[in-house]
PDB file of C-alpha atoms and ligand atoms in Angstrom:
ATOM      1  CA  UNK A   1     -85.522 -49.361   3.100  1.00 45.00           C
ATOM      2  CA  UNK A   2     -84.117 -52.683   2.048  1.00 52.00           C
ATOM      3  CA  UNK A   3     -81.018 -53.788   3.999  1.00 86.00           C
ATOM      4  CA  UNK A   4     -79.755 -55.693   0.968  1.00 97.00           C
ATOM      5  CA  UNK A   5     -78.369 -53.306  -1.668  1.00 98.00           C
ATOM      6  CA  UNK A   6     -79.773 -53.603  -5.158  1.00 98.00           C
ATOM      7  CA  UNK A   7     -77.723 -52.855  -8.258  1.00 98.00           C
ATOM      8  CA  UNK A   8     -78.298 -52.880 -11.992  1.00 98.00           C
ATOM      9  CA  UNK A   9     -75.308 -53.531 -14.241  1.00 99.00           C
ATOM     10  CA  UNK A  10     -75.914 -52.901 -17.947  1.00 99.00           C
ATOM     11  CA  UNK A  11     -74.193 -55.240 -20.393  1.00 98.00           C
ATOM     12  CA  UNK A  12     -73.604 -57.714 -17.583  1.00 98.00           C
ATOM     13  CA  UNK A  13     -73.800 -60.907 -19.626  1.00 98.00           C
ATOM     14  CA  UNK A  14     -70.065 -60.966 -20.372  1.00 98.00           C
ATOM     15  CA  UNK A  15     -66.726 -59.238 -20.027  1.00 98.00           C
ATOM     16  CA  UNK A  16     -66.210 -56.535 -17.432  1.00 98.00           C
ATOM     17  CA  UNK A  17     -69.949 -56.134 -16.796  1.00 98.00           C
ATOM     18  CA  UNK A  18     -70.284 -59.766 -15.796  1.00 98.00           C
ATOM     19  CA  UNK A  19     -67.383 -59.391 -13.355  1.00 98.00           C
ATOM     20  CA  UNK A  20     -68.879 -56.188 -11.892  1.00 98.00           C
ATOM     21  CA  UNK A  21     -72.055 -58.173 -11.246  1.00 98.00           C
ATOM     22  CA  UNK A  22     -69.999 -60.980  -9.691  1.00 98.00           C
ATOM     23  CA  UNK A  23     -68.036 -58.515  -7.541  1.00 98.00           C
ATOM     24  CA  UNK A  24     -71.150 -56.787  -6.201  1.00 98.00           C
ATOM     25  CA  UNK A  25     -72.872 -60.163  -5.800  1.00 98.00           C
ATOM     26  CA  UNK A  26     -69.965 -61.337  -3.651  1.00 98.00           C
ATOM     27  CA  UNK A  27     -70.753 -58.433  -1.293  1.00 98.00           C
ATOM     28  CA  UNK A  28     -74.198 -59.937  -0.734  1.00 98.00           C
ATOM     29  CA  UNK A  29     -75.968 -57.450  -2.993  1.00 98.00           C
ATOM     30  CA  UNK A  30     -78.956 -58.279  -5.188  1.00 98.00           C
ATOM     31  CA  UNK A  31     -77.783 -57.862  -8.776  1.00 98.00           C
ATOM     32  CA  UNK A  32     -79.865 -57.073 -11.820  1.00 98.00           C
ATOM     33  CA  UNK A  33     -78.090 -58.490 -14.857  1.00 98.00           C
ATOM     34  CA  UNK A  34     -79.032 -56.070 -17.630  1.00 98.00           C
ATOM     35  CA  UNK A  35     -78.665 -57.779 -20.999  1.00 98.00           C
ATOM     36  CA  UNK A  36     -80.451 -57.634 -24.340  1.00 98.00           C
ATOM     37  CA  UNK A  37     -80.134 -61.238 -25.489  1.00 98.00           C
ATOM     38  CA  UNK A  38     -82.319 -63.674 -23.484  1.00 98.00           C
ATOM     39  CA  UNK A  39     -80.036 -66.668 -23.927  1.00 98.00           C
ATOM     40  CA  UNK A  40     -76.891 -64.786 -22.896  1.00 98.00           C
ATOM     41  CA  UNK A  41     -78.783 -63.124 -20.032  1.00 98.00           C
ATOM     42  CA  UNK A  42     -80.077 -66.440 -18.659  1.00 98.00           C
ATOM     43  CA  UNK A  43     -76.630 -68.031 -18.962  1.00 98.00           C
ATOM     44  CA  UNK A  44     -75.002 -65.184 -17.008  1.00 98.00           C
ATOM     45  CA  UNK A  45     -77.670 -65.250 -14.294  1.00 98.00           C
ATOM     46  CA  UNK A  46     -77.299 -69.039 -13.958  1.00 98.00           C
ATOM     47  CA  UNK A  47     -73.513 -68.706 -13.675  1.00 98.00           C
ATOM     48  CA  UNK A  48     -73.761 -65.926 -11.092  1.00 98.00           C
ATOM     49  CA  UNK A  49     -76.309 -67.850  -9.046  1.00 98.00           C
ATOM     50  CA  UNK A  50     -74.117 -70.972  -9.190  1.00 98.00           C
ATOM     51  CA  UNK A  51     -71.324 -68.887  -7.644  1.00 97.00           C
ATOM     52  CA  UNK A  52     -73.656 -67.840  -4.813  1.00 97.00           C
ATOM     53  CA  UNK A  53     -74.743 -64.413  -6.063  1.00 98.00           C
ATOM     54  CA  UNK A  54     -78.325 -63.206  -5.688  1.00 98.00           C
ATOM     55  CA  UNK A  55     -78.718 -62.383  -9.379  1.00 98.00           C
ATOM     56  CA  UNK A  56     -81.794 -61.772 -11.500  1.00 98.00           C
ATOM     57  CA  UNK A  57     -82.105 -61.061 -15.193  1.00 98.00           C
ATOM     58  CA  UNK A  58     -83.262 -57.662 -16.454  1.00 98.00           C
ATOM     59  CA  UNK A  59     -84.198 -57.545 -20.155  1.00 98.00           C
ATOM     60  CA  UNK A  60     -82.493 -54.380 -21.398  1.00 98.00           C
ATOM     61  CA  UNK A  61     -81.403 -52.974 -24.725  1.00 98.00           C
ATOM     62  CA  UNK A  62     -79.888 -49.580 -23.915  1.00 98.00           C
ATOM     63  CA  UNK A  63     -80.679 -48.275 -27.408  1.00 98.00           C
ATOM     64  CA  UNK A  64     -84.448 -48.531 -26.900  1.00 98.00           C
ATOM     65  CA  UNK A  65     -86.525 -46.102 -24.831  1.00 98.00           C
ATOM     66  CA  UNK A  66     -89.284 -48.662 -24.225  1.00 98.00           C
ATOM     67  CA  UNK A  67     -86.736 -51.229 -23.047  1.00 98.00           C
ATOM     68  CA  UNK A  68     -85.231 -48.845 -20.485  1.00 98.00           C
ATOM     69  CA  UNK A  69     -88.687 -47.886 -19.202  1.00 98.00           C
ATOM     70  CA  UNK A  70     -89.718 -51.533 -18.997  1.00 98.00           C
ATOM     71  CA  UNK A  71     -86.456 -52.406 -17.191  1.00 98.00           C
ATOM     72  CA  UNK A  72     -87.179 -49.769 -14.518  1.00 98.00           C
ATOM     73  CA  UNK A  73     -90.700 -51.140 -14.042  1.00 98.00           C
ATOM     74  CA  UNK A  74     -89.340 -54.689 -13.903  1.00 98.00           C
ATOM     75  CA  UNK A  75     -86.792 -53.780 -11.203  1.00 98.00           C
ATOM     76  CA  UNK A  76     -89.384 -51.873  -9.178  1.00 98.00           C
ATOM     77  CA  UNK A  77     -91.664 -54.896  -9.299  1.00 98.00           C
ATOM     78  CA  UNK A  78     -89.055 -57.608  -8.703  1.00 96.00           C
ATOM     79  CA  UNK A  79     -86.597 -55.878  -6.381  1.00 98.00           C
ATOM     80  CA  UNK A  80     -88.636 -52.989  -4.962  1.00 97.00           C
ATOM     81  CA  UNK A  81     -86.045 -50.309  -5.706  1.00 98.00           C
ATOM     82  CA  UNK A  82     -82.514 -49.572  -6.874  1.00 98.00           C
ATOM     83  CA  UNK A  83     -79.425 -48.322  -5.022  1.00 98.00           C
ATOM     84  CA  UNK A  84     -76.698 -48.491  -7.654  1.00 98.00           C
ATOM     85  CA  UNK A  85     -76.638 -48.196 -11.436  1.00 99.00           C
ATOM     86  CA  UNK A  86     -73.522 -49.237 -13.328  1.00 99.00           C
ATOM     87  CA  UNK A  87     -73.678 -48.000 -16.932  1.00 99.00           C
ATOM     88  CA  UNK A  88     -71.294 -50.514 -18.458  1.00 98.00           C
ATOM     89  CA  UNK A  89     -72.784 -51.536 -21.826  1.00 98.00           C
ATOM     90  CA  UNK A  90     -70.871 -50.188 -24.812  1.00 98.00           C
ATOM     91  CA  UNK A  91     -69.815 -50.986 -28.357  1.00 98.00           C
ATOM     92  CA  UNK A  92     -66.771 -50.063 -30.414  1.00 97.00           C
ATOM     93  CA  UNK A  93     -68.661 -49.929 -33.710  1.00 97.00           C
ATOM     94  CA  UNK A  94     -67.736 -50.838 -37.240  1.00 95.00           C
ATOM     95  CA  UNK A  95     -64.346 -50.067 -38.764  1.00 95.00           C
ATOM     96  CA  UNK A  96     -62.770 -48.060 -40.298  1.00 92.00           C
ATOM     97  CA  UNK A  97     -62.839 -45.362 -37.646  1.00 92.00           C
ATOM     98  CA  UNK A  98     -60.266 -42.744 -38.415  1.00 93.00           C
ATOM     99  CA  UNK A  99     -61.976 -39.337 -38.308  1.00 93.00           C
ATOM    100  CA  UNK A 100     -61.623 -39.041 -42.092  1.00 93.00           C
ATOM    101  CA  UNK A 101     -62.975 -42.519 -42.822  1.00 93.00           C
ATOM    102  CA  UNK A 102     -65.701 -43.173 -40.246  1.00 95.00           C
ATOM    103  CA  UNK A 103     -69.168 -43.679 -41.658  1.00 96.00           C
ATOM    104  CA  UNK A 104     -71.702 -41.309 -40.049  1.00 96.00           C
ATOM    105  CA  UNK A 105     -73.991 -44.284 -39.379  1.00 97.00           C
ATOM    106  CA  UNK A 106     -71.206 -45.901 -37.323  1.00 97.00           C
ATOM    107  CA  UNK A 107     -70.809 -42.720 -35.326  1.00 97.00           C
ATOM    108  CA  UNK A 108     -74.571 -42.591 -34.714  1.00 98.00           C
ATOM    109  CA  UNK A 109     -74.632 -46.257 -33.588  1.00 98.00           C
ATOM    110  CA  UNK A 110     -71.736 -45.777 -31.168  1.00 98.00           C
ATOM    111  CA  UNK A 111     -73.201 -42.607 -29.656  1.00 98.00           C
ATOM    112  CA  UNK A 112     -76.655 -44.217 -29.472  1.00 98.00           C
ATOM    113  CA  UNK A 113     -75.271 -47.025 -27.284  1.00 98.00           C
ATOM    114  CA  UNK A 114     -72.365 -45.458 -25.390  1.00 98.00           C
ATOM    115  CA  UNK A 115     -73.852 -42.023 -24.712  1.00 98.00           C
ATOM    116  CA  UNK A 116     -77.589 -41.817 -25.332  1.00 98.00           C
ATOM    117  CA  UNK A 117     -77.931 -45.324 -23.880  1.00 98.00           C
ATOM    118  CA  UNK A 118     -76.423 -44.070 -20.631  1.00 98.00           C
ATOM    119  CA  UNK A 119     -78.780 -41.069 -20.534  1.00 98.00           C
ATOM    120  CA  UNK A 120     -81.781 -43.238 -21.377  1.00 98.00           C
ATOM    121  CA  UNK A 121     -81.093 -45.850 -18.693  1.00 99.00           C
ATOM    122  CA  UNK A 122     -79.975 -43.313 -16.084  1.00 99.00           C
ATOM    123  CA  UNK A 123     -83.103 -41.210 -16.497  1.00 98.00           C
ATOM    124  CA  UNK A 124     -85.326 -44.289 -16.345  1.00 98.00           C
ATOM    125  CA  UNK A 125     -83.652 -45.413 -13.095  1.00 98.00           C
ATOM    126  CA  UNK A 126     -83.281 -41.998 -11.419  1.00 98.00           C
ATOM    127  CA  UNK A 127     -86.631 -41.991  -9.591  1.00 98.00           C
ATOM    128  CA  UNK A 128     -85.661 -45.242  -7.836  1.00 98.00           C
ATOM    129  CA  UNK A 129     -82.108 -44.039  -7.198  1.00 98.00           C
ATOM    130  CA  UNK A 130     -83.374 -40.789  -5.669  1.00 98.00           C
ATOM    131  CA  UNK A 131     -85.455 -42.869  -3.251  1.00 98.00           C
ATOM    132  CA  UNK A 132     -82.400 -44.877  -2.111  1.00 98.00           C
ATOM    133  CA  UNK A 133     -80.483 -43.921   1.035  1.00 96.00           C
ATOM    134  CA  UNK A 134     -77.025 -44.260  -0.616  1.00 97.00           C
ATOM    135  CA  UNK A 135     -77.468 -44.108  -4.367  1.00 98.00           C
ATOM    136  CA  UNK A 136     -74.523 -44.359  -6.765  1.00 98.00           C
ATOM    137  CA  UNK A 137     -74.168 -44.087 -10.523  1.00 98.00           C
ATOM    138  CA  UNK A 138     -71.005 -45.490 -12.082  1.00 98.00           C
ATOM    139  CA  UNK A 139     -70.300 -44.782 -15.753  1.00 98.00           C
ATOM    140  CA  UNK A 140     -67.774 -47.122 -17.327  1.00 98.00           C
ATOM    141  CA  UNK A 141     -65.642 -44.799 -19.382  1.00 98.00           C
ATOM    142  CA  UNK A 142     -62.102 -45.073 -20.684  1.00 97.00           C
ATOM    143  CA  UNK A 143     -58.921 -43.075 -20.346  1.00 96.00           C
ATOM    144  CA  UNK A 144     -58.956 -42.845 -24.161  1.00 95.00           C
ATOM    145  CA  UNK A 145     -61.844 -40.372 -23.691  1.00 96.00           C
ATOM    146  CA  UNK A 146     -59.668 -38.037 -21.623  1.00 95.00           C
ATOM    147  CA  UNK A 147     -58.982 -34.807 -23.539  1.00 94.00           C
ATOM    148  CA  UNK A 148     -56.047 -34.142 -21.182  1.00 94.00           C
ATOM    149  CA  UNK A 149     -54.414 -37.480 -22.006  1.00 93.00           C
ATOM    150  CA  UNK A 150     -55.275 -37.206 -25.708  1.00 90.00           C
ATOM    151  CA  UNK A 151     -53.359 -33.910 -25.842  1.00 89.00           C
ATOM    152  CA  UNK A 152     -50.492 -34.734 -23.462  1.00 91.00           C
ATOM    153  CA  UNK A 153     -47.135 -34.740 -25.220  1.00 89.00           C
ATOM    154  CA  UNK A 154     -45.443 -38.107 -24.792  1.00 86.00           C
ATOM    155  CA  UNK A 155     -48.654 -40.091 -24.383  1.00 87.00           C
ATOM    156  CA  UNK A 156     -49.349 -42.336 -27.362  1.00 82.00           C
ATOM    157  CA  UNK A 157     -52.777 -43.959 -27.233  1.00 82.00           C
ATOM    158  CA  UNK A 158     -52.166 -45.859 -30.448  1.00 78.00           C
ATOM    159  CA  UNK A 159     -54.900 -46.393 -33.026  1.00 81.00           C
ATOM    160  CA  UNK A 160     -58.033 -45.888 -30.947  1.00 85.00           C
ATOM    161  CA  UNK A 161     -61.235 -45.993 -33.043  1.00 92.00           C
ATOM    162  CA  UNK A 162     -62.346 -42.352 -33.369  1.00 94.00           C
ATOM    163  CA  UNK A 163     -66.094 -42.841 -32.823  1.00 96.00           C
ATOM    164  CA  UNK A 164     -65.504 -44.971 -29.727  1.00 97.00           C
ATOM    165  CA  UNK A 165     -62.924 -42.546 -28.305  1.00 97.00           C
ATOM    166  CA  UNK A 166     -65.177 -39.517 -28.848  1.00 97.00           C
ATOM    167  CA  UNK A 167     -68.129 -41.359 -27.281  1.00 98.00           C
ATOM    168  CA  UNK A 168     -66.124 -41.755 -24.080  1.00 98.00           C
ATOM    169  CA  UNK A 169     -65.173 -38.045 -24.103  1.00 98.00           C
ATOM    170  CA  UNK A 170     -68.906 -37.294 -24.495  1.00 98.00           C
ATOM    171  CA  UNK A 171     -69.674 -39.697 -21.628  1.00 98.00           C
ATOM    172  CA  UNK A 172     -67.079 -38.006 -19.426  1.00 98.00           C
ATOM    173  CA  UNK A 173     -68.717 -34.614 -19.996  1.00 98.00           C
ATOM    174  CA  UNK A 174     -72.107 -36.130 -19.193  1.00 98.00           C
ATOM    175  CA  UNK A 175     -70.775 -37.653 -15.996  1.00 98.00           C
ATOM    176  CA  UNK A 176     -69.708 -34.192 -14.833  1.00 98.00           C
ATOM    177  CA  UNK A 177     -73.067 -32.692 -15.822  1.00 98.00           C
ATOM    178  CA  UNK A 178     -75.069 -35.393 -14.008  1.00 98.00           C
ATOM    179  CA  UNK A 179     -72.905 -34.946 -10.905  1.00 98.00           C
ATOM    180  CA  UNK A 180     -73.540 -31.186 -10.989  1.00 98.00           C
ATOM    181  CA  UNK A 181     -77.271 -31.574 -11.515  1.00 98.00           C
ATOM    182  CA  UNK A 182     -77.462 -34.063  -8.640  1.00 98.00           C
ATOM    183  CA  UNK A 183     -75.067 -32.211  -6.329  1.00 98.00           C
ATOM    184  CA  UNK A 184     -77.844 -31.356  -3.855  1.00 97.00           C
ATOM    185  CA  UNK A 185     -78.994 -34.987  -3.665  1.00 98.00           C
ATOM    186  CA  UNK A 186     -77.390 -38.112  -2.204  1.00 98.00           C
ATOM    187  CA  UNK A 187     -76.743 -39.560  -5.695  1.00 98.00           C
ATOM    188  CA  UNK A 188     -72.967 -39.811  -6.238  1.00 98.00           C
ATOM    189  CA  UNK A 189     -72.059 -39.932  -9.938  1.00 98.00           C
ATOM    190  CA  UNK A 190     -68.569 -40.937 -11.054  1.00 98.00           C
ATOM    191  CA  UNK A 191     -66.775 -42.403 -14.052  1.00 98.00           C
ATOM    192  CA  UNK A 192     -64.357 -45.323 -13.969  1.00 98.00           C
ATOM    193  CA  UNK A 193     -61.745 -46.674 -16.354  1.00 98.00           C
ATOM    194  CA  UNK A 194     -61.079 -50.432 -16.196  1.00 98.00           C
ATOM    195  CA  UNK A 195     -57.716 -50.284 -17.970  1.00 97.00           C
ATOM    196  CA  UNK A 196     -56.863 -52.258 -21.107  1.00 96.00           C
ATOM    197  CA  UNK A 197     -58.782 -55.450 -20.421  1.00 97.00           C
ATOM    198  CA  UNK A 198     -58.979 -58.673 -22.420  1.00 97.00           C
ATOM    199  CA  UNK A 199     -62.603 -58.856 -23.626  1.00 98.00           C
ATOM    200  CA  UNK A 200     -64.615 -59.192 -26.836  1.00 97.00           C
ATOM    201  CA  UNK A 201     -64.449 -55.394 -27.159  1.00 96.00           C
ATOM    202  CA  UNK A 202     -60.815 -55.569 -28.259  1.00 94.00           C
ATOM    203  CA  UNK A 203     -60.573 -59.160 -29.514  1.00 94.00           C
ATOM    204  CA  UNK A 204     -59.093 -60.152 -26.150  1.00 96.00           C
ATOM    205  CA  UNK A 205     -55.934 -58.129 -26.822  1.00 94.00           C
ATOM    206  CA  UNK A 206     -56.125 -56.364 -23.444  1.00 95.00           C
ATOM    207  CA  UNK A 207     -53.596 -57.092 -20.727  1.00 97.00           C
ATOM    208  CA  UNK A 208     -55.898 -57.077 -17.685  1.00 98.00           C
ATOM    209  CA  UNK A 209     -58.416 -59.718 -16.679  1.00 98.00           C
ATOM    210  CA  UNK A 210     -62.113 -58.816 -16.704  1.00 98.00           C
ATOM    211  CA  UNK A 211     -62.089 -59.234 -12.925  1.00 98.00           C
ATOM    212  CA  UNK A 212     -59.282 -56.677 -12.632  1.00 98.00           C
ATOM    213  CA  UNK A 213     -61.159 -54.369 -15.022  1.00 98.00           C
ATOM    214  CA  UNK A 214     -64.278 -54.631 -12.863  1.00 98.00           C
ATOM    215  CA  UNK A 215     -62.547 -53.569  -9.638  1.00 98.00           C
ATOM    216  CA  UNK A 216     -62.874 -49.798 -10.180  1.00 98.00           C
ATOM    217  CA  UNK A 217     -66.628 -50.075 -10.789  1.00 98.00           C
ATOM    218  CA  UNK A 218     -67.098 -52.173  -7.652  1.00 98.00           C
ATOM    219  CA  UNK A 219     -65.094 -49.549  -5.740  1.00 98.00           C
ATOM    220  CA  UNK A 220     -67.127 -46.602  -7.101  1.00 98.00           C
ATOM    221  CA  UNK A 221     -70.387 -48.473  -6.421  1.00 98.00           C
ATOM    222  CA  UNK A 222     -69.413 -48.824  -2.777  1.00 98.00           C
ATOM    223  CA  UNK A 223     -67.864 -45.430  -1.912  1.00 98.00           C
ATOM    224  CA  UNK A 224     -69.229 -43.932   1.307  1.00 98.00           C
ATOM    225  CA  UNK A 225     -71.803 -41.132   1.411  1.00 97.00           C
ATOM    226  CA  UNK A 226     -69.030 -38.507   1.651  1.00 97.00           C
ATOM    227  CA  UNK A 227     -67.248 -40.096  -1.321  1.00 98.00           C
ATOM    228  CA  UNK A 228     -66.357 -38.349  -4.585  1.00 98.00           C
ATOM    229  CA  UNK A 229     -68.842 -36.663  -6.910  1.00 98.00           C
ATOM    230  CA  UNK A 230     -68.158 -36.031 -10.567  1.00 98.00           C
ATOM    231  CA  UNK A 231     -64.753 -37.734 -10.565  1.00 98.00           C
ATOM    232  CA  UNK A 232     -62.935 -39.992 -13.023  1.00 98.00           C
ATOM    233  CA  UNK A 233     -60.891 -42.828 -11.556  1.00 98.00           C
ATOM    234  CA  UNK A 234     -58.945 -45.956 -12.336  1.00 98.00           C
ATOM    235  CA  UNK A 235     -57.290 -48.382  -9.935  1.00 98.00           C
ATOM    236  CA  UNK A 236     -54.357 -45.978  -9.452  1.00 97.00           C
ATOM    237  CA  UNK A 237     -56.557 -42.986  -8.499  1.00 98.00           C
ATOM    238  CA  UNK A 238     -57.936 -39.935 -10.328  1.00 98.00           C
ATOM    239  CA  UNK A 239     -57.709 -39.847 -14.139  1.00 97.00           C
ATOM    240  CA  UNK A 240     -57.455 -36.354 -15.684  1.00 97.00           C
ATOM    241  CA  UNK A 241     -60.525 -35.349 -17.693  1.00 97.00           C
TER     242      UNK A 241
HETATM  243  P1  LIG B 301     -67.642 -56.394 -24.010  1.00 68.77           P
HETATM  244  O1  LIG B 301     -67.010 -57.638 -23.510  1.00 68.77           O
HETATM  245  O2  LIG B 301     -67.761 -56.181 -25.483  1.00 68.77           O
HETATM  246  O3  LIG B 301     -69.086 -56.291 -23.323  1.00 68.77           O
HETATM  247  C1  LIG B 301     -69.949 -55.245 -23.680  1.00 68.77           C
HETATM  248  C2  LIG B 301     -71.296 -55.529 -23.043  1.00 68.77           C
HETATM  249  O4  LIG B 301     -72.192 -54.478 -23.472  1.00 68.77           O
HETATM  250  C3  LIG B 301     -71.914 -56.848 -23.526  1.00 68.77           C
HETATM  251  O5  LIG B 301     -72.602 -57.451 -22.465  1.00 68.77           O
HETATM  252  C4  LIG B 301     -72.892 -56.401 -24.597  1.00 68.77           C
HETATM  253  O6  LIG B 301     -73.984 -57.279 -24.781  1.00 68.77           O
HETATM  254  C5  LIG B 301     -73.369 -55.101 -23.948  1.00 68.77           C
HETATM  255  N1  LIG B 301     -74.096 -54.259 -24.886  1.00 68.77           N
HETATM  256  C6  LIG B 301     -73.676 -53.700 -26.044  1.00 68.77           C
HETATM  257  N2  LIG B 301     -74.678 -53.036 -26.628  1.00 68.77           N
HETATM  258  C7  LIG B 301     -75.772 -53.184 -25.832  1.00 68.77           C
HETATM  259  C8  LIG B 301     -77.108 -52.744 -25.897  1.00 68.77           C
HETATM  260  N3  LIG B 301     -77.564 -52.030 -26.950  1.00 68.77           N
HETATM  261  N4  LIG B 301     -77.945 -53.046 -24.891  1.00 68.77           N
HETATM  262  C9  LIG B 301     -77.527 -53.784 -23.836  1.00 68.77           C
HETATM  263  N5  LIG B 301     -76.269 -54.268 -23.721  1.00 68.77           N
HETATM  264  C10 LIG B 301     -75.405 -53.957 -24.730  1.00 68.77           C
HETATM  265  O7  LIG B 301     -66.895 -55.088 -23.462  1.00 68.77           O
HETATM  266  P2  LIG B 301     -66.058 -54.823 -22.111  1.00 68.77           P
HETATM  267  O8  LIG B 301     -64.632 -54.743 -22.479  1.00 68.77           O
HETATM  268  O9  LIG B 301     -66.496 -55.722 -21.026  1.00 68.77           O
HETATM  269  O10 LIG B 301     -66.505 -53.320 -21.814  1.00 68.77           O
HETATM  270  C11 LIG B 301     -67.266 -52.947 -20.671  1.00 68.77           C
HETATM  271  C12 LIG B 301     -67.132 -51.445 -20.496  1.00 68.77           C
HETATM  272  O11 LIG B 301     -65.760 -51.100 -20.204  1.00 68.77           O
HETATM  273  C13 LIG B 301     -67.517 -50.632 -21.736  1.00 68.77           C
HETATM  274  O12 LIG B 301     -68.175 -49.453 -21.341  1.00 68.77           O
HETATM  275  C14 LIG B 301     -66.172 -50.302 -22.342  1.00 68.77           C
HETATM  276  O13 LIG B 301     -66.209 -49.150 -23.162  1.00 68.77           O
HETATM  277  C15 LIG B 301     -65.333 -50.086 -21.099  1.00 68.77           C
HETATM  278  N6  LIG B 301     -63.893 -50.212 -21.330  1.00 68.77           N
HETATM  279  C16 LIG B 301     -63.347 -51.385 -21.706  1.00 68.77           C
HETATM  280  C17 LIG B 301     -61.974 -51.448 -21.908  1.00 68.77           C
HETATM  281  C18 LIG B 301     -61.306 -52.734 -22.311  1.00 68.77           C
HETATM  282  O14 LIG B 301     -60.067 -52.706 -22.498  1.00 68.77           O
HETATM  283  N7  LIG B 301     -62.007 -53.836 -22.486  1.00 68.77           N
HETATM  284  C19 LIG B 301     -61.168 -50.332 -21.704  1.00 68.77           C
HETATM  285  C20 LIG B 301     -61.760 -49.141 -21.309  1.00 68.77           C
HETATM  286  C21 LIG B 301     -63.125 -49.090 -21.112  1.00 68.77           C
HETATM  287  P3  LIG B 301     -74.032 -58.368 -26.006  1.00 68.77           P
HETATM  288  O15 LIG B 301     -73.324 -59.598 -25.531  1.00 68.77           O
HETATM  289  O16 LIG B 301     -75.505 -58.545 -26.215  1.00 68.77           O
HETATM  290  O17 LIG B 301     -73.342 -57.724 -27.187  1.00 68.77           O
END
């Protein structure tokens, strides 16, 4: 087994994903920068390497089966295995997105990336993760996906795009199901919420920095072997499902 941990972060060319890669790189880990656009991928890898991280680019479009399969083969060949997968890539999708106005094609696109993309990449990486001594899967979710918070009196989430919100509820359910399926293995599966973070996703209207948003994923990627399974967390602790 490799002493240096190896991680793949999807959607790591910018925003929170880039900072997750930087945070894990700062721990001395080898970081696969999963990104679909070659130019943006190379730029992120160059920037991470310039900051001292052991980063390598992984061509990956989470909406394509062949891309996920090829990414797993690429990591096996270039890094020899995988310890941690951070499913970070996501889209908000086209507007409008009230339940009564959302175009079904928008809903399909959002689910394809934010939900099926996670399943596709996770299943492609699972054989390598199962072979790791301390494997972790971190799904970047959002508190807007919490059914408990959505239905709590007094909590106003504002105008959250319906397809995006529902995709995170779907992802939360999947996180629980993966954790249950893998409960007799050493793979710890958890979901994290970065908080309202200033990135392209929200036109930089968020109040947290991408580095702050990345902290929960770095934490969940590094929990000990007796750490949580099937939990949902932000920087303040557990988030209700
Ligand atoms: P972002 O800046 O828009 O970055 C999203 C990343 O996902 C980009 O690297 C993007 O790549 C990538 N991506 C999208 N579709 C992809 C695909 N098909 N294949 C591969 N990569 C793809 O968003 P962010 O704010 O950093 O969000 C990161 C995660 O945090 C997401 O899961 C998001 O839902 C979650 N989150 C964010 C907030 C927030 O306030 N920002 C709050 C709660 C949860 P391209 O550059 O190629 O588009």
